[in-house]
Structure formats: C-alpha cells, structure tokens
Amino acid sequence: MSSRNQQLSEALQRAFGDRLRSCVIAAGEVTIEVAPADLLAVCQQLRDANEFAFEQMIDVCGADYSEYGCTEWSTEASTHTGFGRGVEPEANARMRFGDAPAYHNTDRPRFAAIYHLLSIANNQRLRLRCYCENDDQPVVPSVINLWASVNWYEREAFDLFGIIFEGHPDLRRILTDYGFVGHPFRKDFPLIGNVEMRYDPEQKRVIYQPVSIEPRVLVPRVIRHDNRYINDTHLSADKAESGAGNA
C-alpha cells in the first residue's frame, strides 16, 4: 500500500468525517463515496483546499450495478459441455433470448456517477462515487460550476445511462441519434437495440423501424491440446511411427 495513498485517505477522513460513506484504497488509488446531498460541498473542498487541490476533473462516467457480481457464463459447471452452453438456456451459462437481466442487488442503489480527479500540485489522483438514490429516476447534482470540463462527460453519462445531472445547463444526448429511445449502457437494454434506420427510396428519406436483426450467439470452437482431447488411436499411431523411425 502506497504511503501517499494512505496519507490521502487519512486526510480525507479527517476533513469530511461522517460525510464519507466509505473510503478505501484499491487498485493503487483512493476511492471515496458520498451522498448526493453532500456531493457539491465535498467537491468544492476537494478543489479548493490546499491539502487536496484537485484542480482537474479527468472524467465522469455512469455505472449500472444491477448485475454487479453476477455473470451469465458460469464456467465452473459448464466448461466441459462445449457449444451447447452458448445456446441452450439449460446449460446454466446463457440467458434465454429476450430476457432482461434480473435486478440482483438490493443492498445498493442501481446507478452511480463516478468522478476521477487529478491534483497536479500534489501529484495525487482520487476516485469519487455518488450513488443515485432513486433507481427509477437517477439524479445527482451537476458539478459543472466547479469543473467546466464535465459538460460533455455529464451529457455522455445522461445519454448512455439516463443519469440526470441536476443543474446542468444543456443536458441532452451527445452520442446517440436525435430520436434514440432508451439508454444503451443500461444492463436491461437489448444488445440488438430496439429500432434500426434505413433509407426509403419511395419516401426519399431515412426512416426508423423495429429492429430486424435475428438474435443469436456465436460460440467459437476452441481446440485444446491437452490429455483430455488427445485421441488414443492417434497417440498409438504416433508412437508406432516414432518406433519405426528409430529402427
């Protein structure tokens, strides 16, 4: 554990006390968690206090924790079953087509905004996470008045995750099309999408229509060169050829 990270962690806990829901050191960085009500005050102190001086907001991203810790590919029980595990729901490795992921986590809110801060003066980095309190309408305050660079980042998180940054002066989509429905980085958004667009020669314009892609899973064949897959007859033939060569 880096002594600099440890010192930063202790300074954060002294400065913010109960306003920190958590403060951990992982992956070589310090990560803190605050409530939406405390976000602006904490961020302002992180920017202005000399002991922190996080003058740059490197990135803001959204996260959907609805399937956190879960996977549809349960390899411990199904690695030996081959291709069937990719297309057969009974193989305990693939969801049925069309099924939305179940919301497994009830001990934490579903959505969070995650901020990555940089202090050039102190040569420190910090990750800050703020969970949205309402899963149906995720809202956190915008920090655009503290770091102007978050303008596009907050719009991106709104576009992809549907997180509303309250106080943002121009919160609109930035990556998806004008008439796009839904938020594509949410775990319950279908991989094939909901609509597709094409040029209609009769109407002489681009039109939208329900998606016509057929959902399917392509599982590549994996050739493993180990003793489980070596054919005994081939092995015997190899030995015979080796013996003949030596003779």
Short mmCIF file of N, CA and C in Angstrom, two decimals, residues 122-241:
data_model
loop_
_atom_site.label_atom_id
_atom_site.label_comp_id
_atom_site.label_asym_id
_atom_site.label_seq_id
_atom_site.Cartn_x
_atom_site.Cartn_y
_atom_site.Cartn_z
N ASN A 122 -0.28 18.34 -6.07
CA ASN A 122 0.10 17.33 -5.09
C ASN A 122 0.41 15.97 -5.71
N ASN A 123 0.31 15.89 -7.04
CA ASN A 123 0.58 14.63 -7.74
C ASN A 123 -0.25 13.49 -7.15
N GLN A 124 -1.57 13.72 -7.08
CA GLN A 124 -2.48 12.74 -6.50
C GLN A 124 -3.68 12.53 -7.41
N ARG A 125 -4.23 11.34 -7.34
CA ARG A 125 -5.48 11.03 -8.04
C ARG A 125 -6.51 10.55 -7.03
N LEU A 126 -7.77 10.76 -7.37
CA LEU A 126 -8.85 10.37 -6.47
C LEU A 126 -10.06 9.95 -7.29
N ARG A 127 -10.68 8.88 -6.86
CA ARG A 127 -11.94 8.44 -7.47
C ARG A 127 -13.07 8.70 -6.47
N LEU A 128 -14.12 9.33 -6.95
CA LEU A 128 -15.27 9.66 -6.09
C LEU A 128 -16.52 9.04 -6.70
N ARG A 129 -17.29 8.34 -5.89
CA ARG A 129 -18.52 7.71 -6.37
C ARG A 129 -19.72 8.26 -5.61
N CYS A 130 -20.77 8.53 -6.36
CA CYS A 130 -22.00 9.05 -5.76
C CYS A 130 -23.18 8.26 -6.31
N TYR A 131 -23.81 7.46 -5.45
CA TYR A 131 -24.96 6.66 -5.87
C TYR A 131 -26.20 7.54 -6.01
N CYS A 132 -26.99 7.25 -7.04
CA CYS A 132 -28.28 7.92 -7.21
C CYS A 132 -29.29 7.26 -6.27
N GLU A 133 -30.06 8.04 -5.57
CA GLU A 133 -30.94 7.50 -4.54
C GLU A 133 -32.21 6.87 -5.12
N ASN A 134 -32.60 7.26 -6.32
CA ASN A 134 -33.83 6.75 -6.93
C ASN A 134 -33.46 5.96 -8.18
N ASP A 135 -33.78 4.66 -8.19
CA ASP A 135 -33.46 3.83 -9.35
C ASP A 135 -34.31 4.17 -10.57
N ASP A 136 -35.55 4.58 -10.34
CA ASP A 136 -36.45 4.88 -11.46
C ASP A 136 -36.09 6.19 -12.14
N GLN A 137 -35.61 7.15 -11.37
CA GLN A 137 -35.19 8.44 -11.92
C GLN A 137 -33.88 8.84 -11.25
N PRO A 138 -32.77 8.31 -11.74
CA PRO A 138 -31.47 8.59 -11.09
C PRO A 138 -31.05 10.04 -11.27
N VAL A 139 -30.79 10.72 -10.14
CA VAL A 139 -30.44 12.13 -10.17
C VAL A 139 -29.27 12.39 -9.23
N VAL A 140 -28.29 13.15 -9.70
CA VAL A 140 -27.22 13.68 -8.85
C VAL A 140 -26.99 15.14 -9.25
N PRO A 141 -26.45 15.95 -8.37
CA PRO A 141 -26.16 17.35 -8.74
C PRO A 141 -25.06 17.44 -9.78
N SER A 142 -25.17 18.41 -10.66
CA SER A 142 -24.10 18.68 -11.62
C SER A 142 -22.98 19.45 -10.94
N VAL A 143 -21.73 19.11 -11.29
CA VAL A 143 -20.57 19.81 -10.74
C VAL A 143 -19.95 20.73 -11.79
N ILE A 144 -20.75 21.11 -12.78
CA ILE A 144 -20.22 21.91 -13.88
C ILE A 144 -19.74 23.28 -13.43
N ASN A 145 -20.31 23.80 -12.34
CA ASN A 145 -19.86 25.10 -11.84
C ASN A 145 -18.51 25.01 -11.11
N LEU A 146 -18.08 23.79 -10.81
CA LEU A 146 -16.77 23.60 -10.17
C LEU A 146 -15.70 23.24 -11.19
N TRP A 147 -16.06 22.37 -12.13
CA TRP A 147 -15.15 21.98 -13.21
C TRP A 147 -15.91 22.07 -14.52
N ALA A 148 -15.56 23.03 -15.35
CA ALA A 148 -16.27 23.22 -16.61
C ALA A 148 -16.08 22.04 -17.56
N SER A 149 -15.02 21.26 -17.36
CA SER A 149 -14.73 20.15 -18.25
C SER A 149 -15.76 19.03 -18.18
N VAL A 150 -16.63 19.02 -17.16
CA VAL A 150 -17.59 17.92 -17.03
C VAL A 150 -18.78 18.09 -17.96
N ASN A 151 -18.85 19.17 -18.70
CA ASN A 151 -20.00 19.44 -19.57
C ASN A 151 -20.33 18.23 -20.43
N TRP A 152 -19.38 17.82 -21.26
CA TRP A 152 -19.64 16.69 -22.16
C TRP A 152 -19.69 15.37 -21.41
N TYR A 153 -18.91 15.22 -20.33
CA TYR A 153 -18.91 13.97 -19.58
C TYR A 153 -20.28 13.69 -18.96
N GLU A 154 -20.88 14.72 -18.38
CA GLU A 154 -22.20 14.53 -17.77
C GLU A 154 -23.25 14.26 -18.85
N ARG A 155 -23.13 14.90 -19.99
CA ARG A 155 -24.05 14.62 -21.08
C ARG A 155 -23.90 13.18 -21.56
N GLU A 156 -22.68 12.68 -21.60
CA GLU A 156 -22.44 11.30 -22.02
C GLU A 156 -23.08 10.32 -21.03
N ALA A 157 -22.89 10.55 -19.72
CA ALA A 157 -23.49 9.66 -18.72
C ALA A 157 -25.01 9.73 -18.78
N PHE A 158 -25.55 10.91 -19.06
CA PHE A 158 -27.00 11.04 -19.23
C PHE A 158 -27.47 10.26 -20.45
N ASP A 159 -26.76 10.37 -21.54
CA ASP A 159 -27.14 9.71 -22.77
C ASP A 159 -27.08 8.19 -22.63
N LEU A 160 -26.00 7.67 -22.07
CA LEU A 160 -25.78 6.23 -22.05
C LEU A 160 -26.46 5.53 -20.88
N PHE A 161 -26.60 6.22 -19.74
CA PHE A 161 -27.17 5.58 -18.54
C PHE A 161 -28.48 6.21 -18.08
N GLY A 162 -28.82 7.38 -18.59
CA GLY A 162 -30.05 8.04 -18.14
C GLY A 162 -29.91 8.74 -16.81
N ILE A 163 -28.69 9.00 -16.36
CA ILE A 163 -28.48 9.71 -15.10
C ILE A 163 -28.70 11.20 -15.35
N ILE A 164 -29.56 11.81 -14.55
CA ILE A 164 -29.87 13.23 -14.68
C ILE A 164 -28.94 14.03 -13.77
N PHE A 165 -28.22 14.98 -14.34
CA PHE A 165 -27.32 15.84 -13.57
C PHE A 165 -28.04 17.17 -13.35
N GLU A 166 -28.60 17.29 -12.18
CA GLU A 166 -29.43 18.45 -11.86
C GLU A 166 -28.59 19.73 -11.83
N GLY A 167 -29.02 20.73 -12.59
CA GLY A 167 -28.28 21.98 -12.66
C GLY A 167 -27.43 22.11 -13.91
N HIS A 168 -27.33 21.05 -14.71
CA HIS A 168 -26.57 21.13 -15.96
C HIS A 168 -27.32 22.03 -16.93
N PRO A 169 -26.65 23.01 -17.57
CA PRO A 169 -27.36 23.98 -18.41
C PRO A 169 -27.79 23.45 -19.77
N ASP A 170 -27.26 22.31 -20.20
CA ASP A 170 -27.56 21.83 -21.55
C ASP A 170 -27.54 20.31 -21.59
N LEU A 171 -28.36 19.68 -20.75
CA LEU A 171 -28.34 18.23 -20.62
C LEU A 171 -29.15 17.58 -21.74
N ARG A 172 -28.47 17.17 -22.79
CA ARG A 172 -29.11 16.49 -23.92
C ARG A 172 -28.16 15.43 -24.44
N ARG A 173 -28.68 14.56 -25.28
CA ARG A 173 -27.87 13.46 -25.80
C ARG A 173 -26.66 13.98 -26.57
N ILE A 174 -25.59 13.17 -26.56
CA ILE A 174 -24.36 13.60 -27.20
C ILE A 174 -23.79 12.53 -28.12
N LEU A 175 -24.13 11.25 -27.91
CA LEU A 175 -23.59 10.16 -28.72
C LEU A 175 -24.65 9.47 -29.57
N THR A 176 -25.84 9.29 -29.05
CA THR A 176 -26.87 8.60 -29.81
C THR A 176 -27.63 9.58 -30.70
N ASP A 177 -28.48 9.03 -31.56
CA ASP A 177 -29.19 9.83 -32.54
C ASP A 177 -30.30 10.64 -31.88
N TYR A 178 -30.84 11.58 -32.63
CA TYR A 178 -31.84 12.50 -32.09
C TYR A 178 -33.08 11.76 -31.57
N GLY A 179 -33.55 10.77 -32.31
CA GLY A 179 -34.77 10.08 -31.91
C GLY A 179 -34.52 8.79 -31.16
N PHE A 180 -33.32 8.62 -30.61
CA PHE A 180 -32.98 7.37 -29.93
C PHE A 180 -33.84 7.18 -28.69
N VAL A 181 -34.30 5.94 -28.48
CA VAL A 181 -35.14 5.61 -27.32
C VAL A 181 -34.36 4.72 -26.38
N GLY A 182 -34.29 5.10 -25.11
CA GLY A 182 -33.60 4.30 -24.12
C GLY A 182 -32.17 4.75 -23.91
N HIS A 183 -31.47 4.00 -23.07
CA HIS A 183 -30.09 4.33 -22.71
C HIS A 183 -29.24 3.07 -22.89
N PRO A 184 -28.36 3.04 -23.90
CA PRO A 184 -27.75 1.78 -24.34
C PRO A 184 -26.77 1.13 -23.39
N PHE A 185 -26.27 1.83 -22.38
CA PHE A 185 -25.34 1.19 -21.45
C PHE A 185 -26.03 0.62 -20.22
N ARG A 186 -27.34 0.74 -20.15
CA ARG A 186 -28.05 0.08 -19.05
C ARG A 186 -28.06 -1.42 -19.28
N LYS A 187 -27.99 -2.19 -18.20
CA LYS A 187 -27.89 -3.63 -18.32
C LYS A 187 -29.15 -4.26 -18.93
N ASP A 188 -30.29 -3.60 -18.83
CA ASP A 188 -31.51 -4.19 -19.38
C ASP A 188 -31.78 -3.72 -20.81
N PHE A 189 -30.84 -2.98 -21.41
CA PHE A 189 -31.03 -2.56 -22.80
C PHE A 189 -30.65 -3.72 -23.72
N PRO A 190 -31.50 -4.09 -24.68
CA PRO A 190 -31.20 -5.25 -25.54
C PRO A 190 -29.96 -5.01 -26.40
N LEU A 191 -29.15 -6.05 -26.55
CA LEU A 191 -27.91 -5.92 -27.32
C LEU A 191 -28.17 -5.59 -28.77
N ILE A 192 -29.30 -6.03 -29.32
CA ILE A 192 -29.60 -5.75 -30.72
C ILE A 192 -30.32 -4.42 -30.89
N GLY A 193 -30.61 -3.73 -29.78
CA GLY A 193 -31.29 -2.45 -29.86
C GLY A 193 -32.80 -2.61 -30.00
N ASN A 194 -33.48 -1.50 -30.15
CA ASN A 194 -34.94 -1.51 -30.30
C ASN A 194 -35.39 -1.12 -31.70
N VAL A 195 -34.65 -0.23 -32.35
CA VAL A 195 -35.04 0.24 -33.68
C VAL A 195 -33.80 0.26 -34.58
N GLU A 196 -34.04 0.27 -35.87
CA GLU A 196 -32.98 0.44 -36.85
C GLU A 196 -33.41 1.48 -37.87
N MET A 197 -32.46 2.02 -38.59
CA MET A 197 -32.76 3.05 -39.57
C MET A 197 -32.29 2.60 -40.95
N ARG A 198 -33.00 3.04 -41.97
CA ARG A 198 -32.63 2.73 -43.34
C ARG A 198 -33.16 3.84 -44.25
N TYR A 199 -32.62 3.89 -45.45
CA TYR A 199 -33.09 4.87 -46.42
C TYR A 199 -34.25 4.27 -47.22
N ASP A 200 -35.36 4.97 -47.25
CA ASP A 200 -36.54 4.53 -48.00
C ASP A 200 -36.56 5.26 -49.35
N PRO A 201 -36.37 4.53 -50.46
CA PRO A 201 -36.32 5.20 -51.77
C PRO A 201 -37.65 5.81 -52.18
N GLU A 202 -38.77 5.25 -51.68
CA GLU A 202 -40.07 5.81 -52.05
C GLU A 202 -40.32 7.13 -51.33
N GLN A 203 -40.01 7.17 -50.04
CA GLN A 203 -40.18 8.41 -49.28
C GLN A 203 -39.00 9.35 -49.45
N LYS A 204 -37.90 8.80 -49.99
CA LYS A 204 -36.69 9.58 -50.22
C LYS A 204 -36.17 10.24 -48.94
N ARG A 205 -36.17 9.44 -47.88
CA ARG A 205 -35.64 9.92 -46.61
C ARG A 205 -35.28 8.73 -45.73
N VAL A 206 -34.55 8.99 -44.68
CA VAL A 206 -34.20 7.95 -43.71
C VAL A 206 -35.38 7.73 -42.78
N ILE A 207 -35.74 6.47 -42.56
CA ILE A 207 -36.86 6.15 -41.68
C ILE A 207 -36.39 5.19 -40.59
N TYR A 208 -37.13 5.17 -39.50
CA TYR A 208 -36.87 4.25 -38.40
C TYR A 208 -37.92 3.14 -38.43
N GLN A 209 -37.49 1.93 -38.05
CA GLN A 209 -38.40 0.79 -38.00
C GLN A 209 -37.93 -0.16 -36.91
N PRO A 210 -38.81 -1.07 -36.44
CA PRO A 210 -38.38 -2.04 -35.43
C PRO A 210 -37.18 -2.85 -35.92
N VAL A 211 -36.29 -3.17 -35.03
CA VAL A 211 -35.07 -3.86 -35.40
C VAL A 211 -35.40 -5.22 -36.00
N SER A 212 -34.72 -5.58 -37.07
CA SER A 212 -34.99 -6.83 -37.78
C SER A 212 -33.86 -7.84 -37.60
N ILE A 213 -32.87 -7.52 -36.78
CA ILE A 213 -31.75 -8.43 -36.56
C ILE A 213 -32.23 -9.65 -35.78
N GLU A 214 -31.79 -10.83 -36.22
CA GLU A 214 -32.14 -12.05 -35.50
C GLU A 214 -31.13 -12.29 -34.40
N PRO A 215 -31.56 -12.31 -33.15
CA PRO A 215 -30.60 -12.50 -32.05
C PRO A 215 -30.01 -13.90 -32.08
N ARG A 216 -28.72 -14.00 -31.94
CA ARG A 216 -28.05 -15.29 -31.91
C ARG A 216 -26.73 -15.14 -31.18
N VAL A 217 -26.20 -16.26 -30.77
CA VAL A 217 -24.93 -16.28 -30.07
C VAL A 217 -23.97 -17.14 -30.86
N LEU A 218 -22.83 -16.61 -31.20
CA LEU A 218 -21.80 -17.37 -31.90
C LEU A 218 -20.74 -17.78 -30.89
N VAL A 219 -20.61 -19.07 -30.69
CA VAL A 219 -19.61 -19.59 -29.75
C VAL A 219 -18.49 -20.22 -30.57
N PRO A 220 -17.30 -19.65 -30.54
CA PRO A 220 -16.21 -20.22 -31.35
C PRO A 220 -15.78 -21.58 -30.85
N ARG A 221 -15.36 -22.40 -31.77
CA ARG A 221 -14.84 -23.71 -31.40
C ARG A 221 -13.43 -23.53 -30.88
N VAL A 222 -13.16 -24.10 -29.74
CA VAL A 222 -11.85 -24.00 -29.13
C VAL A 222 -11.17 -25.35 -29.18
N ILE A 223 -10.02 -25.41 -29.81
CA ILE A 223 -9.25 -26.66 -29.90
C ILE A 223 -8.21 -26.65 -28.78
N ARG A 224 -8.36 -27.61 -27.88
CA ARG A 224 -7.46 -27.66 -26.73
C ARG A 224 -6.47 -28.82 -26.92
N HIS A 225 -5.21 -28.52 -26.76
CA HIS A 225 -4.18 -29.54 -26.91
C HIS A 225 -3.74 -30.00 -25.51
N ASP A 226 -4.56 -30.84 -24.92
CA ASP A 226 -4.16 -31.43 -23.65
C ASP A 226 -4.67 -32.86 -23.61
N ASN A 227 -4.37 -33.57 -22.52
CA ASN A 227 -4.63 -35.00 -22.48
C ASN A 227 -6.11 -35.36 -22.49
N ARG A 228 -7.00 -34.40 -22.27
CA ARG A 228 -8.43 -34.72 -22.30
C ARG A 228 -8.94 -34.90 -23.72
N TYR A 229 -8.23 -34.36 -24.72
CA TYR A 229 -8.74 -34.35 -26.08
C TYR A 229 -7.83 -35.08 -27.07
N ILE A 230 -6.81 -35.74 -26.59
CA ILE A 230 -5.92 -36.50 -27.47
C ILE A 230 -6.54 -37.86 -27.75
N ASN A 231 -6.68 -38.20 -29.02
CA ASN A 231 -7.26 -39.48 -29.41
C ASN A 231 -6.24 -40.59 -29.18
N ASP A 232 -6.67 -41.64 -28.52
CA ASP A 232 -5.75 -42.74 -28.20
C ASP A 232 -5.19 -43.39 -29.46
N THR A 233 -6.02 -43.50 -30.51
CA THR A 233 -5.54 -44.15 -31.73
C THR A 233 -4.45 -43.32 -32.40
N HIS A 234 -4.65 -41.99 -32.39
CA HIS A 234 -3.62 -41.13 -32.95
C HIS A 234 -2.36 -41.21 -32.13
N LEU A 235 -2.51 -41.32 -30.82
CA LEU A 235 -1.36 -41.40 -29.94
C LEU A 235 -0.59 -42.69 -30.21
N SER A 236 -1.32 -43.80 -30.43
CA SER A 236 -0.67 -45.08 -30.72
C SER A 236 0.04 -45.02 -32.06
N ALA A 237 -0.62 -44.35 -33.04
CA ALA A 237 0.00 -44.22 -34.36
C ALA A 237 1.27 -43.40 -34.29
N ASP A 238 1.24 -42.35 -33.50
CA ASP A 238 2.44 -41.52 -33.34
C ASP A 238 3.58 -42.32 -32.73
N LYS A 239 3.25 -43.18 -31.76
CA LYS A 239 4.28 -44.00 -31.12
C LYS A 239 4.86 -44.98 -32.11
N ALA A 240 3.96 -45.57 -32.94
CA ALA A 240 4.43 -46.55 -33.92
C ALA A 240 5.36 -45.89 -34.94
N GLU A 241 4.99 -44.69 -35.42
CA GLU A 241 5.83 -44.01 -36.37
C GLU A 241 7.18 -43.65 -35.74
#
